[in-house]
């Protein structure tokens, strides 16, 4: 297929590369330095989103936030201006479920399908093509796009109508944030009490407290490897979506609010570009103690 891909960042570049390696023709917007692996393929650089949409049958977006999606789709020379009837837009960004429904309606009015398909799994999952993909949209559009999703992920679920994919991703980010905070508190407690946090983590990995967060992010906290797989700043944005959505539907999310404040403390100290496992640094600041030496 001819596929447009806008957003060749930490996640988007490896995702797009899987599509190219499977034999699909890729079109992308040239913005600054292009991923070297993609530049070495037959992928075609375009000047605008409009041009990408004119060339491609399917246009995939993987950009940071709701305003970015709005700009890419409906800004000057945006994707919407290049669409023609029968094409499909797939937004794999993590954005507002409410705005997603509005975006989809505008694209549907052009005679095109719209899927919201946010992902979980971070840079590691993007590179390994093992992402979890949560999809909202019609059954027909999902069935058509599924072969593309299978090139980028393993756990692919059609969860419902437009916006339901984004709602699922917000729920995912709540769980991940609270687990990171829990692991951070546990390792910090153990360390300050005088135990070896690495050995504590090893012991916990064999019990009911075992989790993917304890395995991966717990190791990051101990080894102080906070280079971003998924930045605190982006997770902050996702928790803001959760709290705004909760307010709109009248749901209290007290633990989510607490995790959001820990991330805000990190941002206030200039750590928002670190991996979200660095949330532990806010806990360490309050305790006057690090889980492990730098």
PDB file of C-alpha atoms in Angstrom, residues 28-29 46-54 72-73 76-83:
ATOM      1  CA  UNK A  28       6.481  11.378   5.082  1.00  0.00           C
ATOM      2  CA  UNK A  29       6.793  15.082   5.832  1.00  0.00           C
ATOM      3  CA  UNK A  46       6.949  15.420   1.047  1.00  0.00           C
ATOM      4  CA  UNK A  47       6.769  19.122   1.821  1.00  0.00           C
ATOM      5  CA  UNK A  48       3.357  19.109   3.556  1.00  0.00           C
ATOM      6  CA  UNK A  49       0.702  16.897   5.091  1.00  0.00           C
ATOM      7  CA  UNK A  50      -1.526  17.766   2.152  1.00  0.00           C
ATOM      8  CA  UNK A  51       1.015  16.285  -0.256  1.00  0.00           C
ATOM      9  CA  UNK A  52       1.344  13.145   1.895  1.00  0.00           C
ATOM     10  CA  UNK A  53      -2.441  12.679   1.840  1.00  0.00           C
ATOM     11  CA  UNK A  54      -2.592  13.185  -1.922  1.00  0.00           C
ATOM     12  CA  UNK A  72      -1.409  18.208  11.113  1.00  0.00           C
ATOM     13  CA  UNK A  73      -4.952  17.403  10.008  1.00  0.00           C
ATOM     14  CA  UNK A  76      -2.472  25.150   6.474  1.00  0.00           C
ATOM     15  CA  UNK A  77      -1.671  22.528   3.808  1.00  0.00           C
ATOM     16  CA  UNK A  78      -2.823  19.895   6.296  1.00  0.00           C
ATOM     17  CA  UNK A  79      -3.767  16.289   5.657  1.00  0.00           C
ATOM     18  CA  UNK A  80      -7.494  17.023   5.288  1.00  0.00           C
ATOM     19  CA  UNK A  81      -6.798  19.242   2.277  1.00  0.00           C
ATOM     20  CA  UNK A  82      -5.162  16.344   0.419  1.00  0.00           C
ATOM     21  CA  UNK A  83      -7.679  13.617   1.207  1.00  0.00           C
TER      22      UNK A  83
END
